[in-house]
mmCIF file of C-alpha atoms in Angstrom:
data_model
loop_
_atom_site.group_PDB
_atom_site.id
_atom_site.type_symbol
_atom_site.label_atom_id
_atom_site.label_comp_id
_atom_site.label_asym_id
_atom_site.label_seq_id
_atom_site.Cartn_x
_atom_site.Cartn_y
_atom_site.Cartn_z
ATOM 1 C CA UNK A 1 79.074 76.925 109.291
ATOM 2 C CA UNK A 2 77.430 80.448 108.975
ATOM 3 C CA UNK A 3 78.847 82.068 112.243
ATOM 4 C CA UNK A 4 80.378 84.991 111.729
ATOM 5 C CA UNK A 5 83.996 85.450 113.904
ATOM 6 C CA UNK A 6 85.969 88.476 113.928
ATOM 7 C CA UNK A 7 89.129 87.964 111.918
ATOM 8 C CA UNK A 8 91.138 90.864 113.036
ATOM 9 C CA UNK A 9 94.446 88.589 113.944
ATOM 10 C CA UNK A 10 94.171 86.586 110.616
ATOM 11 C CA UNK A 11 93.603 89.870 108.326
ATOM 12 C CA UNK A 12 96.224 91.856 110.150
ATOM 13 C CA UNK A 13 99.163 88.728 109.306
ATOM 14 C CA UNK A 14 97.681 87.859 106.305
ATOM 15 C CA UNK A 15 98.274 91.917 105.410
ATOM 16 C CA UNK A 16 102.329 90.761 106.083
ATOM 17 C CA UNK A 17 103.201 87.067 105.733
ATOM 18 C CA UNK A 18 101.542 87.422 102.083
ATOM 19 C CA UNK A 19 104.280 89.650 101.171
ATOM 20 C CA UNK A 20 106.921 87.752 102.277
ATOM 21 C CA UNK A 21 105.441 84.627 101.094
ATOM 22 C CA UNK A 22 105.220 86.550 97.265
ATOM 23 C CA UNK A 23 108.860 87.520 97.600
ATOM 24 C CA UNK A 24 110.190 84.447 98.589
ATOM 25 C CA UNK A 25 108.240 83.129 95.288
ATOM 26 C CA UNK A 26 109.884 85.444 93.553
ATOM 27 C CA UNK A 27 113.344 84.954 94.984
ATOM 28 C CA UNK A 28 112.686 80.780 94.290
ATOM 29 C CA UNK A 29 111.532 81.555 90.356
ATOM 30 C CA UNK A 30 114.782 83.153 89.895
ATOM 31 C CA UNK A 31 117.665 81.000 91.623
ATOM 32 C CA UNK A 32 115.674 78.184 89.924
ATOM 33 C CA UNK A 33 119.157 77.845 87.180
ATOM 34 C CA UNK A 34 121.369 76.946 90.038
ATOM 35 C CA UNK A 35 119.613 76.190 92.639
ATOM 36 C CA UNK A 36 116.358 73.874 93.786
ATOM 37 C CA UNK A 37 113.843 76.321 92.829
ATOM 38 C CA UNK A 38 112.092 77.158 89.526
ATOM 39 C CA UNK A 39 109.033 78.177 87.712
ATOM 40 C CA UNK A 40 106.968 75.788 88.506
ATOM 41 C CA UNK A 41 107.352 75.680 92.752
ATOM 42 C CA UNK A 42 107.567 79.690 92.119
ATOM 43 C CA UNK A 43 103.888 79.691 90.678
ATOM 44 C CA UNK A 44 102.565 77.152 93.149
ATOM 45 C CA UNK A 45 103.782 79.675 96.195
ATOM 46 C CA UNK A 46 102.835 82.483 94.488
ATOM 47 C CA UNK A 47 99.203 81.370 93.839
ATOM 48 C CA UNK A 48 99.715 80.011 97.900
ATOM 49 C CA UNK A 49 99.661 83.429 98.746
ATOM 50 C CA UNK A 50 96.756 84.297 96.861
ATOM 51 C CA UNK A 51 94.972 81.553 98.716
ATOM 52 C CA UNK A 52 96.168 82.481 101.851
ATOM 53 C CA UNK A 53 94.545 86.061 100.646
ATOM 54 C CA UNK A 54 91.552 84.046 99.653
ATOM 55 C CA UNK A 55 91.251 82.509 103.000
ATOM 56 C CA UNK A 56 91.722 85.576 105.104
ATOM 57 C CA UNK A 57 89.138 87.657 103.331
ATOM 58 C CA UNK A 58 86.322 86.469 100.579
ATOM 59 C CA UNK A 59 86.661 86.008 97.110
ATOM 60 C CA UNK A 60 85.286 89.276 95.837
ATOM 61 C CA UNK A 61 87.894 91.272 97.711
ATOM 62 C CA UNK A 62 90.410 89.402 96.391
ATOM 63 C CA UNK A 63 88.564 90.090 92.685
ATOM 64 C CA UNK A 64 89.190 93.490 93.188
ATOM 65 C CA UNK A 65 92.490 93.380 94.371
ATOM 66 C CA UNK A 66 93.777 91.699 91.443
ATOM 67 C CA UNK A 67 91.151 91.910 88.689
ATOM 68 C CA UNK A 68 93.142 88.783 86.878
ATOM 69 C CA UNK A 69 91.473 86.537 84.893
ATOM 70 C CA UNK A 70 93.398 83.301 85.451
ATOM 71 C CA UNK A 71 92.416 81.510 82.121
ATOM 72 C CA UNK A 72 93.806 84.376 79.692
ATOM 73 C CA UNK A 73 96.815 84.097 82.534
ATOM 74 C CA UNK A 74 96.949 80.363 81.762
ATOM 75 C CA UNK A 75 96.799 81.444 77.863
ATOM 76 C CA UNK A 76 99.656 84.063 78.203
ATOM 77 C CA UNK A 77 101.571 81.505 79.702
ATOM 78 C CA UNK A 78 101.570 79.345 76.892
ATOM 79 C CA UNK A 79 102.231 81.933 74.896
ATOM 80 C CA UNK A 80 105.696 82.368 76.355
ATOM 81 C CA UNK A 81 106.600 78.477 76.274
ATOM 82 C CA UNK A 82 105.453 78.414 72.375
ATOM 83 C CA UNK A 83 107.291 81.640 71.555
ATOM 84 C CA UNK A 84 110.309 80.806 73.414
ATOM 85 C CA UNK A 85 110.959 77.556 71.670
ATOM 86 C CA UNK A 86 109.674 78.680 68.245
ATOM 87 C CA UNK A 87 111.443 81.664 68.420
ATOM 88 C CA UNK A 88 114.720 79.195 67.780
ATOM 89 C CA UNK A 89 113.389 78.504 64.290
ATOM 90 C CA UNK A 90 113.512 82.004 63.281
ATOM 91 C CA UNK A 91 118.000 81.378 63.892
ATOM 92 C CA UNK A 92 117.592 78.096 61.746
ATOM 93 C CA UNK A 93 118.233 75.509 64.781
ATOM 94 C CA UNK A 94 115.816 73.398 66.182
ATOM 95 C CA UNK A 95 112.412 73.615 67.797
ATOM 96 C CA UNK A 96 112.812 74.081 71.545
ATOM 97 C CA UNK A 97 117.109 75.573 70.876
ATOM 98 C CA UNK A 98 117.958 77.958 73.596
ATOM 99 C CA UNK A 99 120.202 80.983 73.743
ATOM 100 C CA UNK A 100 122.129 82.275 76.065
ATOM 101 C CA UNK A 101 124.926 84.786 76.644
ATOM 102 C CA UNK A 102 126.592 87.110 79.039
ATOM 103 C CA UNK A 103 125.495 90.606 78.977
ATOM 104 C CA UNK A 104 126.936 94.092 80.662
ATOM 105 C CA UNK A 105 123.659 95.415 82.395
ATOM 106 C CA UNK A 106 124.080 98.849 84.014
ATOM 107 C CA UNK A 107 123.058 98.051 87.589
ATOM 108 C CA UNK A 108 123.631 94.107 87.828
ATOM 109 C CA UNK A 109 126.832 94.703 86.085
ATOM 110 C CA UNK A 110 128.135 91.014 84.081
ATOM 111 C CA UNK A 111 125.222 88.886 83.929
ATOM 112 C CA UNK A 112 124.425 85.681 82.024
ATOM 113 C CA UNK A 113 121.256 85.783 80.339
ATOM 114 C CA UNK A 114 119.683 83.034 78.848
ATOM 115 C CA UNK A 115 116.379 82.156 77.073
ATOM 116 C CA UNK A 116 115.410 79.089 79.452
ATOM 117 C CA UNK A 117 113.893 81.794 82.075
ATOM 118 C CA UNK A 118 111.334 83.041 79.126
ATOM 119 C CA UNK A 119 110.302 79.671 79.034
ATOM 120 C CA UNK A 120 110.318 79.524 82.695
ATOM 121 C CA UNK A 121 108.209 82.232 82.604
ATOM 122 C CA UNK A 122 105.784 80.738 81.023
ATOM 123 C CA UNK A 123 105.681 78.184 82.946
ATOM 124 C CA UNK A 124 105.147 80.292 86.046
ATOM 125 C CA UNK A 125 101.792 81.449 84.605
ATOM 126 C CA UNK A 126 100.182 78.497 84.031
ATOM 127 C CA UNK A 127 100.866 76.666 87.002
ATOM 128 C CA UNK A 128 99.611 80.188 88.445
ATOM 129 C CA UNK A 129 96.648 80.349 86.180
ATOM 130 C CA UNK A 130 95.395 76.762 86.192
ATOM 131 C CA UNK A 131 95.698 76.806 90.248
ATOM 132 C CA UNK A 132 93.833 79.846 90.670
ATOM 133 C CA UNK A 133 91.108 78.646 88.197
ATOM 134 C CA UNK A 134 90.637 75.042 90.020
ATOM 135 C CA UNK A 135 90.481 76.934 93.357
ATOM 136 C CA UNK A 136 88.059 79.640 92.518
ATOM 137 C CA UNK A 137 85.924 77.665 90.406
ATOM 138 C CA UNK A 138 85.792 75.163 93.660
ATOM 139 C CA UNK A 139 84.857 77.823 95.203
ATOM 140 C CA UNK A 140 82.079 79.762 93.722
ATOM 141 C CA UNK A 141 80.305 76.533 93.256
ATOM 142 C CA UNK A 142 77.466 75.702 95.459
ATOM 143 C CA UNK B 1 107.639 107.963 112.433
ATOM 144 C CA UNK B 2 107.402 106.438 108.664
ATOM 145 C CA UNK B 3 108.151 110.047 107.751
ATOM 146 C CA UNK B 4 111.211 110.667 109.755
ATOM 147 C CA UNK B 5 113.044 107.514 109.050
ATOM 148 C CA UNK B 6 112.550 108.322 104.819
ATOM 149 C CA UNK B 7 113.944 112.398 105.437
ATOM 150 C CA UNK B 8 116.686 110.053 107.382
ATOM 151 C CA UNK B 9 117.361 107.920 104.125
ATOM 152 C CA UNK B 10 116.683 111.007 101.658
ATOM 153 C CA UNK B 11 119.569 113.213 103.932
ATOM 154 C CA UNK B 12 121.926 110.246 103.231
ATOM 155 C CA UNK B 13 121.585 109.591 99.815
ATOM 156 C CA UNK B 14 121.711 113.494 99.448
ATOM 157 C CA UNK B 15 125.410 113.383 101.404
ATOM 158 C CA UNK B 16 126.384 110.540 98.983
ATOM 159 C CA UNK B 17 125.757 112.992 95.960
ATOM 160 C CA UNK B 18 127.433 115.811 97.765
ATOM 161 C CA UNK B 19 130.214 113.621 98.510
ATOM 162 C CA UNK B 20 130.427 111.944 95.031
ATOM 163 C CA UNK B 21 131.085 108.570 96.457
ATOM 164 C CA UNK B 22 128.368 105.802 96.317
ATOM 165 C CA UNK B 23 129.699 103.634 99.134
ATOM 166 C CA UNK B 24 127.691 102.028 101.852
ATOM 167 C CA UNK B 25 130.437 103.994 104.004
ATOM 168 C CA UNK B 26 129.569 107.458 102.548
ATOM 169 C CA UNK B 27 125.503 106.117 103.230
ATOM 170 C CA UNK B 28 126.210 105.384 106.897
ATOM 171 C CA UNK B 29 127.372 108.329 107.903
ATOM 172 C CA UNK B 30 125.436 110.597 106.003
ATOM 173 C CA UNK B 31 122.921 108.382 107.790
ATOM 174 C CA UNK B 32 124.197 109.245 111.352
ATOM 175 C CA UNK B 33 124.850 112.720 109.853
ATOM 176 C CA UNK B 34 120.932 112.935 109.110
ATOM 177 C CA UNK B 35 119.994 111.406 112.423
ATOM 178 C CA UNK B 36 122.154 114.007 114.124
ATOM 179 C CA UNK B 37 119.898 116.599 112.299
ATOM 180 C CA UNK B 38 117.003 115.315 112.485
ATOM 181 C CA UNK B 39 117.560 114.900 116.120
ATOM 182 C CA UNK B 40 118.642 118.723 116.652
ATOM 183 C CA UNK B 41 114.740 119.604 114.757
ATOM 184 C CA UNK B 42 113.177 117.047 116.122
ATOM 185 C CA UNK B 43 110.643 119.782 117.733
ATOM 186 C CA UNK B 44 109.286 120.333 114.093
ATOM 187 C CA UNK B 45 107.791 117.227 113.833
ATOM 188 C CA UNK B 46 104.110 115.995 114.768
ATOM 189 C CA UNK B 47 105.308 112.623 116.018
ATOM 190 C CA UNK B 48 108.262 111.594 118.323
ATOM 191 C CA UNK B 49 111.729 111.683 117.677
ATOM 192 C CA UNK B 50 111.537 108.012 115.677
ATOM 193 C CA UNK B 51 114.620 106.492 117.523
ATOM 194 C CA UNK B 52 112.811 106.620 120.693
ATOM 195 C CA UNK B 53 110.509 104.269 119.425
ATOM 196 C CA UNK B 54 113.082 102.164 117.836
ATOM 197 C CA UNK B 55 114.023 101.453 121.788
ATOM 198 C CA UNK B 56 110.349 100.881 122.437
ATOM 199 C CA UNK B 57 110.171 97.939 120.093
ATOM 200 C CA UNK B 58 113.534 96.585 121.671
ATOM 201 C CA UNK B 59 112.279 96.925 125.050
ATOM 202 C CA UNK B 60 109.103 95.112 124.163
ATOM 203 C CA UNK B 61 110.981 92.009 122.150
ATOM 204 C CA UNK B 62 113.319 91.979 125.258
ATOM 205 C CA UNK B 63 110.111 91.827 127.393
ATOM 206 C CA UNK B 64 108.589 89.456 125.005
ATOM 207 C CA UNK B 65 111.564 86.750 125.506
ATOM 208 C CA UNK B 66 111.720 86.975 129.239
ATOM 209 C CA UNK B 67 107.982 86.341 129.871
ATOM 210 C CA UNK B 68 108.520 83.450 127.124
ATOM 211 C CA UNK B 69 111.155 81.958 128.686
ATOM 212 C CA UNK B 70 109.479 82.663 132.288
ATOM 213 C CA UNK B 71 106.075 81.816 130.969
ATOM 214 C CA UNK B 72 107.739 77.885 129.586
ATOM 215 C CA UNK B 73 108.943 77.308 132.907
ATOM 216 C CA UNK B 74 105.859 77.703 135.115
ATOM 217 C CA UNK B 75 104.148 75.422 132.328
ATOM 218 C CA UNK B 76 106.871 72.812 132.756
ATOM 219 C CA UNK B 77 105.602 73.388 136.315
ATOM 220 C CA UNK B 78 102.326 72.472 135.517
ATOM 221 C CA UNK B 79 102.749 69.126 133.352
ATOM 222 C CA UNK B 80 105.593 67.678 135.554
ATOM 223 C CA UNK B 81 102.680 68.177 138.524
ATOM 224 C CA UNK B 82 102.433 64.596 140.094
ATOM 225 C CA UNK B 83 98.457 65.690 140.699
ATOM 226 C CA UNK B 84 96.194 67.758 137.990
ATOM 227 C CA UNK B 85 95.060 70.295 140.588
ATOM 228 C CA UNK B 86 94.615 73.046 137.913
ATOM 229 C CA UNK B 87 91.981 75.045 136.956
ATOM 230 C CA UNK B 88 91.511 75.901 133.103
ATOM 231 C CA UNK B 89 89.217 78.388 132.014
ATOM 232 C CA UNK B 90 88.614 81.672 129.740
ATOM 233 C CA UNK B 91 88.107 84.831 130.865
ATOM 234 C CA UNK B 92 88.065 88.646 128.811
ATOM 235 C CA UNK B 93 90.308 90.756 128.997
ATOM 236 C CA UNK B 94 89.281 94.484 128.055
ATOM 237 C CA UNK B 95 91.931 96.232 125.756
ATOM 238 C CA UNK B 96 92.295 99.900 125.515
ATOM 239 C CA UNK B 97 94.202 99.151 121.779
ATOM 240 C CA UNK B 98 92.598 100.748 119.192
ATOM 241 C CA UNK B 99 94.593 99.638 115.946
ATOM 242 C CA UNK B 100 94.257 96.051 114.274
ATOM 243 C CA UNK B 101 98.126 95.646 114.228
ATOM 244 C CA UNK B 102 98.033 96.378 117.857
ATOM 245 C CA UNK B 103 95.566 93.835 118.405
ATOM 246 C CA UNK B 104 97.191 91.127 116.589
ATOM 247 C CA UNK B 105 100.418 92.213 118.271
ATOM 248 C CA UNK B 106 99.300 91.699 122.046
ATOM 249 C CA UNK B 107 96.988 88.640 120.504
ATOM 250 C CA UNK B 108 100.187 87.035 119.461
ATOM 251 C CA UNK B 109 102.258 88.012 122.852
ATOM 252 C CA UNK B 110 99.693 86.595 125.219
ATOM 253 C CA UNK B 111 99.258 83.488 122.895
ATOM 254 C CA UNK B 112 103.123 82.245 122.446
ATOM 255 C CA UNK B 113 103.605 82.662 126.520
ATOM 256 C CA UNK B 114 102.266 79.555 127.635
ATOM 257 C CA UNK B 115 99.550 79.058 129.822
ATOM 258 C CA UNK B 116 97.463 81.725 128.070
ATOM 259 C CA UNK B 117 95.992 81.696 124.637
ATOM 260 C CA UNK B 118 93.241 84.145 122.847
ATOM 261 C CA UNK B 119 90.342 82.159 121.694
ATOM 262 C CA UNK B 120 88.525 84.949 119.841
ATOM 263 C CA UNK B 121 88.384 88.628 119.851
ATOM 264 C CA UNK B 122 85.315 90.616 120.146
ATOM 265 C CA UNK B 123 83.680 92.300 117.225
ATOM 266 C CA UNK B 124 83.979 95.873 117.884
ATOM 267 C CA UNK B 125 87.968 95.001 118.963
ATOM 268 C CA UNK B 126 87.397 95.842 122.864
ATOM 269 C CA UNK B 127 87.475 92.967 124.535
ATOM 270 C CA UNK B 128 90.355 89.602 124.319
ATOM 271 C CA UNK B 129 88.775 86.278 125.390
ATOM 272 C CA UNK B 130 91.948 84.602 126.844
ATOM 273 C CA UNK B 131 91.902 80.835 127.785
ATOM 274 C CA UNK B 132 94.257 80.074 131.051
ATOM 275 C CA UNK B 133 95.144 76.613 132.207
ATOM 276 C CA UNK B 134 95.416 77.494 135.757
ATOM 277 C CA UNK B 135 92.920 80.274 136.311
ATOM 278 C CA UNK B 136 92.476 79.895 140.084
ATOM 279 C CA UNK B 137 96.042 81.585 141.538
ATOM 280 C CA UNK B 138 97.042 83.091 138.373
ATOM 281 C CA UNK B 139 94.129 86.011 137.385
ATOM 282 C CA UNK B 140 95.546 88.984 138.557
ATOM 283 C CA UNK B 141 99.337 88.137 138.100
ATOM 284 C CA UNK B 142 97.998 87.422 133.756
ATOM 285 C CA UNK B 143 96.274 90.370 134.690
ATOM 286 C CA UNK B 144 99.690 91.879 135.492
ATOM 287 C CA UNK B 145 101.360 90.699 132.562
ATOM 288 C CA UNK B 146 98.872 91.657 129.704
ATOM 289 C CA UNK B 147 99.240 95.414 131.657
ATOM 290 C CA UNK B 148 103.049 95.263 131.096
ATOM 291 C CA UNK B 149 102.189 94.206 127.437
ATOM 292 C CA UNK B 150 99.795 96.492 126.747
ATOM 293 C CA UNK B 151 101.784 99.526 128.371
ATOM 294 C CA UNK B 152 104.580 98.175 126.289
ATOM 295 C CA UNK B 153 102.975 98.386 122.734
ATOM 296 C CA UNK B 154 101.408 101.788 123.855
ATOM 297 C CA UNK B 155 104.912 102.899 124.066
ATOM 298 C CA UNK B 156 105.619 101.973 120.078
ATOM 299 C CA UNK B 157 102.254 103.256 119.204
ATOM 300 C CA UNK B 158 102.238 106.212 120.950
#
């Protein structure tokens, strides 16, 4: 499969729909407390984008688009879960203890904060990370 | 265009700071204020007066669901046909569209009305290769209807 096809119509929507499909990760990571939704669908669609980026153009565009390395991703993600539940040591309650609390933010105005989307967070990058890493590693390999 | 519609925006936040009320009411109508404005200079600008083509894109979704709903029932046409006298086949279609959004736009018209569908666009973006499923009476009236689609987007791009 070496013919070469012009891919005007796939570019040109993949230039929009990725948006929309990054935002709607976005939107799913953080109604994830209350709603169906979370970190871990939120990094699956977000690295679905990428893909459909992957799939529109070739993977050394997409290298220089975002010049990510996924496994230092996947590492930074961990990070986040770790510090998030050791951080609960430092208040002298148990591994894994979250916080929470209701803060007065100057453009959200009365909003409940609470540790669980740090860990979320981390979360998020992994399943980002490792996904990116299975798929480009498929891919670069003859 | 782009350009017109953020002075638009910038002239209503700028009333909503003059008018020291941060309402979506005090935005609208320093947004109709701006339009107004904009509309009185609209000779200073390179491109159209942008509202124009706001009625271009209306005219060609309008467009877009009439030949849609048009398009469906000359297909039902087809498949309830107690004989399968049609004719498929592909033919080009030359474009005068320059842009790849335009492309992908008229791509995307002629493909959700039925009976048509683009099979592959030529490299240097000329020329549409269209499949038809009943090529034989229809040529010149598809003929007919990628000209009213094409004139159409030439209208927004314009």
């Amino acid at each position: 499969m070496k013919t070469k096809t012009n891919d005007v119509i796939l570019q040109t929507v993949t230039n929009v729909v990725a948006f929309m499909i990054l935002l709607f990760s976005l939107r799913i990571f953080f109604v994830g407390h209350y709603t169906p939704g979370g970190g871990f669908i939120g990094g699956l669609m977000t690295s679905g984008a990428i893909v459909l980026l992957l799939l529109a153009y070739d993977i050394k565009t997409v290298a220089n688009i975002l010049p990510v390395d996924y496994k230092i991703l996947t590492a930074i993600g961990l990070l986040f879960a770790v510090g998030t539940s050791a951080g609960a040591l430092v208040f002298d309650v148990p591994f894994l203890t979250h916080a929470y609390g209701e803060f007065n933010l100057p453009l959200l105005g009365e909003t409940g904060l609470h540790t669980a989307v740090l860990f979320d967070t981390g979360v998020y990058l992994v399943v980002i990370g490792v996904t990116m890493t299975i798929i480009q590693t498929i891919g670069v390999s003859e | 265009m782009a350009f017109q519609i953020l002075l638009n925006f910038f002239l209503a936040f700028v009333w909503m700071f003059l008018s020291v009320s941060f309402t979506a009411q005090s935005f609208l109508i320093g947004y109709i204020l701006g339009l107004i404005v904009i509309f009185a200079f609209r000779r200073f600008f390179s491109t159209r007066f942008y509202l124009n083509k706001v009625t271009a894109v209306i005219r060609l979704l309008i467009l877009f669901i009439k030949e849609l709903i048009m398009a469906n029932i000359s297909v039902l046409k087809v498949v309830l046909r107690p004989k399968l006298d049609f004719r498929p086949g592909i033919f080009a279609l030359p474009t005068e569209l320059k842009s790849d959004w335009e492309i992908t736009l008229l791509a995307n018209l002629i493909t959700l009305t039925p009976g048509t569908l683009v099979v592959d666009v030529s490299f240097d973006n000329k020329i549409l290769y269209i499949h038809a499923i009943d090529i034989a009476d229809s040529d010149e009236a598809i003929d007919e209807i990628k000209n009213s689609f094409e004139k159409a987007i030439m209208e927004v791009s314009r």
